[in-house]
PDB file of C-alpha atoms in Angstrom:
ATOM      1  CA  MET A   1      41.069 191.828 -48.534  1.00  0.00           C
ATOM      2  CA  PRO A   2      39.921 195.452 -48.857  1.00  0.00           C
ATOM      3  CA  LEU A   3      36.699 195.806 -46.893  1.00  0.00           C
ATOM      4  CA  LEU A   4      35.391 199.103 -48.279  1.00  0.00           C
ATOM      5  CA  LYS A   5      36.057 198.172 -51.899  1.00  0.00           C
ATOM      6  CA  THR A   6      34.370 194.791 -51.481  1.00  0.00           C
ATOM      7  CA  PHE A   7      31.367 196.411 -49.795  1.00  0.00           C
ATOM      8  CA  TRP A   8      31.034 199.005 -52.550  1.00  0.00           C
ATOM      9  CA  ASN A   9      31.222 196.403 -55.327  1.00  0.00           C
ATOM     10  CA  VAL A  10      28.560 194.204 -53.705  1.00  0.00           C
ATOM     11  CA  TYR A  11      26.388 197.238 -52.963  1.00  0.00           C
ATOM     12  CA  ARG A  12      26.493 198.429 -56.575  1.00  0.00           C
ATOM     13  CA  SER A  13      25.833 194.984 -57.990  1.00  0.00           C
ATOM     14  CA  SER A  14      22.821 194.220 -55.785  1.00  0.00           C
ATOM     15  CA  PHE A  15      21.272 197.709 -55.557  1.00  0.00           C
ATOM     16  CA  LEU A  16      18.930 197.400 -58.525  1.00  0.00           C
ATOM     17  CA  ARG A  17      17.987 193.810 -57.744  1.00  0.00           C
ATOM     18  CA  SER A  18      17.066 194.523 -54.122  1.00  0.00           C
ATOM     19  CA  ASN A  19      15.142 197.679 -55.005  1.00  0.00           C
ATOM     20  CA  GLY A  20      13.337 195.789 -57.769  1.00  0.00           C
ATOM     21  CA  VAL A  21      12.280 193.102 -55.300  1.00  0.00           C
ATOM     22  CA  GLY A  22      11.161 195.768 -52.832  1.00  0.00           C
ATOM     23  CA  ALA A  23       9.154 197.642 -55.480  1.00  0.00           C
ATOM     24  CA  ILE A  24       7.455 194.447 -56.647  1.00  0.00           C
ATOM     25  CA  LEU A  25       6.571 193.525 -53.049  1.00  0.00           C
ATOM     26  CA  ILE A  26       5.127 196.983 -52.396  1.00  0.00           C
ATOM     27  CA  ILE A  27       3.046 196.836 -55.583  1.00  0.00           C
ATOM     28  CA  ILE A  28       1.764 193.325 -54.804  1.00  0.00           C
ATOM     29  CA  SER A  29       0.878 194.319 -51.239  1.00  0.00           C
ATOM     30  CA  LEU A  30      -0.915 197.486 -52.338  1.00  0.00           C
ATOM     31  CA  ILE A  31      -2.936 195.637 -54.974  1.00  0.00           C
ATOM     32  CA  TRP A  32      -3.895 193.010 -52.395  1.00  0.00           C
ATOM     33  CA  TYR A  33      -4.937 195.682 -49.876  1.00  0.00           C
ATOM     34  CA  VAL A  34      -7.033 197.619 -52.398  1.00  0.00           C
ATOM     35  CA  ASP A  35      -8.709 194.399 -53.530  1.00  0.00           C
ATOM     36  CA  LEU A  36      -9.396 193.461 -49.911  1.00  0.00           C
ATOM     37  CA  LEU A  37     -11.049 196.830 -49.294  1.00  0.00           C
ATOM     38  CA  PHE A  38     -13.070 196.510 -52.508  1.00  0.00           C
ATOM     39  CA  PHE A  39     -14.244 192.975 -51.762  1.00  0.00           C
ATOM     40  CA  ARG A  40     -15.493 194.052 -48.330  1.00  0.00           C
ATOM     41  CA  THR A  41     -18.170 196.146 -50.062  1.00  0.00           C
ATOM     42  CA  ILE A  42     -19.693 193.047 -51.672  1.00  0.00           C
ATOM     43  CA  GLU A  43     -22.436 191.274 -49.695  1.00  0.00           C
ATOM     44  CA  GLY A  44     -23.739 187.749 -49.765  1.00  0.00           C
ATOM     45  CA  PRO A  45     -22.133 184.375 -50.354  1.00  0.00           C
ATOM     46  CA  LEU A  46     -19.697 185.894 -52.844  1.00  0.00           C
ATOM     47  CA  HIS A  47     -18.291 188.001 -50.007  1.00  0.00           C
ATOM     48  CA  THR A  48     -17.419 184.891 -47.995  1.00  0.00           C
ATOM     49  CA  ALA A  49     -15.729 183.172 -50.924  1.00  0.00           C
ATOM     50  CA  LEU A  50     -13.740 186.248 -51.888  1.00  0.00           C
ATOM     51  CA  HIS A  51     -12.795 186.870 -48.266  1.00  0.00           C
ATOM     52  CA  VAL A  52     -11.375 183.331 -47.939  1.00  0.00           C
ATOM     53  CA  VAL A  53      -9.427 183.777 -51.180  1.00  0.00           C
ATOM     54  CA  MET A  54      -8.054 187.125 -50.025  1.00  0.00           C
ATOM     55  CA  ILE A  55      -6.967 185.654 -46.680  1.00  0.00           C
ATOM     56  CA  ALA A  56      -5.124 182.857 -48.507  1.00  0.00           C
ATOM     57  CA  ILE A  57      -3.436 185.388 -50.778  1.00  0.00           C
ATOM     58  CA  GLY A  58      -2.552 187.509 -47.743  1.00  0.00           C
ATOM     59  CA  ILE A  59      -0.927 184.540 -46.014  1.00  0.00           C
ATOM     60  CA  SER A  60       1.044 183.838 -49.194  1.00  0.00           C
ATOM     61  CA  ILE A  61       2.201 187.458 -49.328  1.00  0.00           C
ATOM     62  CA  GLY A  62       3.215 187.230 -45.675  1.00  0.00           C
ATOM     63  CA  MET A  63       5.277 184.115 -46.428  1.00  0.00           C
ATOM     64  CA  LEU A  64       6.832 185.893 -49.354  1.00  0.00           C
ATOM     65  CA  LEU A  65       7.725 188.906 -47.220  1.00  0.00           C
ATOM     66  CA  LEU A  66       9.316 186.775 -44.517  1.00  0.00           C
ATOM     67  CA  TYR A  67      11.428 184.639 -46.841  1.00  0.00           C
ATOM     68  CA  VAL A  68      12.310 186.966 -49.720  1.00  0.00           C
ATOM     69  CA  PHE A  69      15.329 188.681 -48.187  1.00  0.00           C
ATOM     70  CA  PRO A  70      16.991 185.527 -46.815  1.00  0.00           C
ATOM     71  CA  VAL A  71      16.460 183.900 -50.217  1.00  0.00           C
ATOM     72  CA  MET A  72      17.850 186.957 -51.978  1.00  0.00           C
ATOM     73  CA  VAL A  73      20.991 186.801 -49.835  1.00  0.00           C
ATOM     74  CA  HIS A  74      21.458 183.025 -49.963  1.00  0.00           C
ATOM     75  CA  TYR A  75      20.707 182.440 -53.636  1.00  0.00           C
ATOM     76  CA  GLN A  76      22.151 184.957 -56.081  1.00  0.00           C
ATOM     77  CA  ALA A  77      19.184 184.746 -58.468  1.00  0.00           C
ATOM     78  CA  GLY A  78      17.169 187.242 -60.469  1.00  0.00           C
ATOM     79  CA  VAL A  79      14.170 189.159 -59.161  1.00  0.00           C
ATOM     80  CA  LEU A  80      11.433 186.776 -60.312  1.00  0.00           C
ATOM     81  CA  ALA A  81      13.454 183.686 -59.406  1.00  0.00           C
ATOM     82  CA  THR A  82      13.983 185.115 -55.922  1.00  0.00           C
ATOM     83  CA  LEU A  83      10.247 185.682 -55.476  1.00  0.00           C
ATOM     84  CA  LYS A  84       9.398 182.180 -56.734  1.00  0.00           C
ATOM     85  CA  LYS A  85      11.996 180.503 -54.507  1.00  0.00           C
ATOM     86  CA  ALA A  86      10.865 182.468 -51.445  1.00  0.00           C
ATOM     87  CA  LEU A  87       7.247 181.469 -51.961  1.00  0.00           C
ATOM     88  CA  PHE A  88       8.217 177.860 -52.700  1.00  0.00           C
ATOM     89  CA  ILE A  89      10.354 177.573 -49.559  1.00  0.00           C
ATOM     90  CA  GLY A  90       7.622 179.208 -47.487  1.00  0.00           C
ATOM     91  CA  PHE A  91       5.097 176.586 -48.608  1.00  0.00           C
ATOM     92  CA  LEU A  92       7.596 173.733 -48.153  1.00  0.00           C
ATOM     93  CA  HIS A  93       8.270 174.594 -44.506  1.00  0.00           C
ATOM     94  CA  PRO A  94       5.021 175.658 -42.819  1.00  0.00           C
ATOM     95  CA  ALA A  95       6.398 174.738 -39.394  1.00  0.00           C
ATOM     96  CA  ASN A  96       9.249 177.198 -39.933  1.00  0.00           C
ATOM     97  CA  MET A  97       6.682 179.853 -40.814  1.00  0.00           C
ATOM     98  CA  VAL A  98       4.801 179.264 -37.567  1.00  0.00           C
ATOM     99  CA  PHE A  99       8.050 179.265 -35.574  1.00  0.00           C
ATOM    100  CA  LEU A 100       9.159 182.452 -37.311  1.00  0.00           C
ATOM    101  CA  PHE A 101       5.836 184.156 -36.636  1.00  0.00           C
ATOM    102  CA  VAL A 102       5.843 183.110 -32.965  1.00  0.00           C
ATOM    103  CA  SER A 103       9.446 184.237 -32.497  1.00  0.00           C
ATOM    104  CA  MET A 104       8.711 187.611 -34.101  1.00  0.00           C
ATOM    105  CA  LEU A 105       5.634 188.122 -31.912  1.00  0.00           C
ATOM    106  CA  SER A 106       7.464 187.092 -28.743  1.00  0.00           C
ATOM    107  CA  THR A 107      10.366 189.398 -29.594  1.00  0.00           C
ATOM    108  CA  TYR A 108       7.943 192.228 -30.266  1.00  0.00           C
ATOM    109  CA  TYR A 109       6.161 191.792 -26.933  1.00  0.00           C
ATOM    110  CA  PHE A 110       9.456 191.418 -25.087  1.00  0.00           C
ATOM    111  CA  LEU A 111      10.729 194.667 -26.601  1.00  0.00           C
ATOM    112  CA  ILE A 112       7.459 196.444 -25.796  1.00  0.00           C
ATOM    113  CA  PHE A 113       7.787 195.220 -22.206  1.00  0.00           C
ATOM    114  CA  LEU A 114      11.391 196.509 -22.023  1.00  0.00           C
ATOM    115  CA  PRO A 115      11.552 199.422 -24.509  1.00  0.00           C
ATOM    116  CA  GLY A 116      15.078 200.367 -23.466  1.00  0.00           C
ATOM    117  CA  LEU A 117      16.349 197.326 -25.378  1.00  0.00           C
ATOM    118  CA  ILE A 118      14.849 198.456 -28.697  1.00  0.00           C
ATOM    119  CA  PRO A 119      17.957 200.419 -29.793  1.00  0.00           C
ATOM    120  CA  LEU A 120      20.198 197.477 -28.905  1.00  0.00           C
ATOM    121  CA  PHE A 121      18.209 194.479 -30.108  1.00  0.00           C
ATOM    122  CA  GLY A 122      15.178 195.830 -31.977  1.00  0.00           C
ATOM    123  CA  VAL A 123      15.306 195.091 -35.675  1.00  0.00           C
ATOM    124  CA  SER A 124      18.638 193.279 -35.679  1.00  0.00           C
ATOM    125  CA  PHE A 125      17.433 190.479 -33.396  1.00  0.00           C
ATOM    126  CA  ILE A 126      14.263 189.907 -35.434  1.00  0.00           C
ATOM    127  CA  ILE A 127      16.295 189.816 -38.649  1.00  0.00           C
ATOM    128  CA  HIS A 128      18.852 187.483 -37.083  1.00  0.00           C
ATOM    129  CA  VAL A 129      16.140 185.029 -36.033  1.00  0.00           C
ATOM    130  CA  ASN A 130      14.538 185.277 -39.483  1.00  0.00           C
ATOM    131  CA  MET A 131      17.836 184.529 -41.218  1.00  0.00           C
ATOM    132  CA  TRP A 132      18.629 181.660 -38.848  1.00  0.00           C
ATOM    133  CA  ILE A 133      15.270 179.966 -39.398  1.00  0.00           C
ATOM    134  CA  ALA A 134      15.514 180.477 -43.158  1.00  0.00           C
ATOM    135  CA  TYR A 135      19.067 179.109 -43.219  1.00  0.00           C
ATOM    136  CA  LYS A 136      17.941 175.971 -41.384  1.00  0.00           C
ATOM    137  CA  GLY A 137      15.281 175.542 -44.063  1.00  0.00           C
ATOM    138  CA  PHE A 138      17.889 175.995 -46.803  1.00  0.00           C
ATOM    139  CA  GLU A 139      20.088 173.354 -45.159  1.00  0.00           C
ATOM    140  CA  ARG A 140      17.198 170.868 -45.075  1.00  0.00           C
ATOM    141  CA  LEU A 141      16.444 171.522 -48.737  1.00  0.00           C
ATOM    142  CA  HIS A 142      20.098 170.994 -49.595  1.00  0.00           C
ATOM    143  CA  GLU A 143      20.171 167.705 -47.662  1.00  0.00           C
ATOM    144  CA  ILE A 144      17.052 166.492 -49.474  1.00  0.00           C
ATOM    145  CA  HIS A 145      18.620 167.474 -52.793  1.00  0.00           C
ATOM    146  CA  LEU A 146      21.822 165.568 -51.992  1.00  0.00           C
ATOM    147  CA  LYS A 147      19.835 162.516 -50.883  1.00  0.00           C
ATOM    148  CA  ASN A 148      17.873 162.534 -54.153  1.00  0.00           C
ATOM    149  CA  GLN A 149      21.106 162.863 -56.148  1.00  0.00           C
ATOM    150  CA  ARG A 150      22.576 159.861 -54.346  1.00  0.00           C
ATOM    151  CA  LYS A 151      19.441 157.817 -55.059  1.00  0.00           C
ATOM    152  CA  GLN A 152      19.604 158.759 -58.742  1.00  0.00           C
ATOM    153  CA  GLU A 153      23.284 157.843 -58.944  1.00  0.00           C
ATOM    154  CA  ALA A 154      22.609 154.520 -57.203  1.00  0.00           C
ATOM    155  CA  SER A 155      19.764 153.724 -59.590  1.00  0.00           C
ATOM    156  CA  LYS A 156      21.973 154.570 -62.580  1.00  0.00           C
ATOM    157  CA  GLU A 157      24.658 152.230 -61.266  1.00  0.00           C
ATOM    158  CA  ILE A 158      22.119 149.441 -60.872  1.00  0.00           C
ATOM    159  CA  LEU A 159      20.859 149.925 -64.422  1.00  0.00           C
ATOM    160  CA  THR A 160      24.335 149.850 -65.955  1.00  0.00           C
TER     161      THR A 160
END
């Protein structure tokens, strides 16, 4: 199997999709940040309500950012479908999100403590952990899907 040719074909086919996802994420994040800065100028009870809403939106954007690239790699879907699936999976597995956040923070502090390891393990280790956690979530979703299919098939057999 020719490695360079396969790489080039996959690179060309996913270039626009990955850059589209990245551009949409940058635009969403910038709009959220500008809105957050604007809402900080408001005073009173409206400020508290808007601040809570902006924090919830920020957490959703964080989930989206953490899951979008594993989803894009695992499911060969379009740009909007990738964003929807990433957000959906992030909300379905909040424990994975906490574990992912804790593992990223612990890796960050470990690499700050030993900065000589940054060129060896820096970004690649964080991405590896992110992909592993996301893959475990995908496996659980697949198992749930198979279990539901079996239940539907069993109920169809009972009815016939």
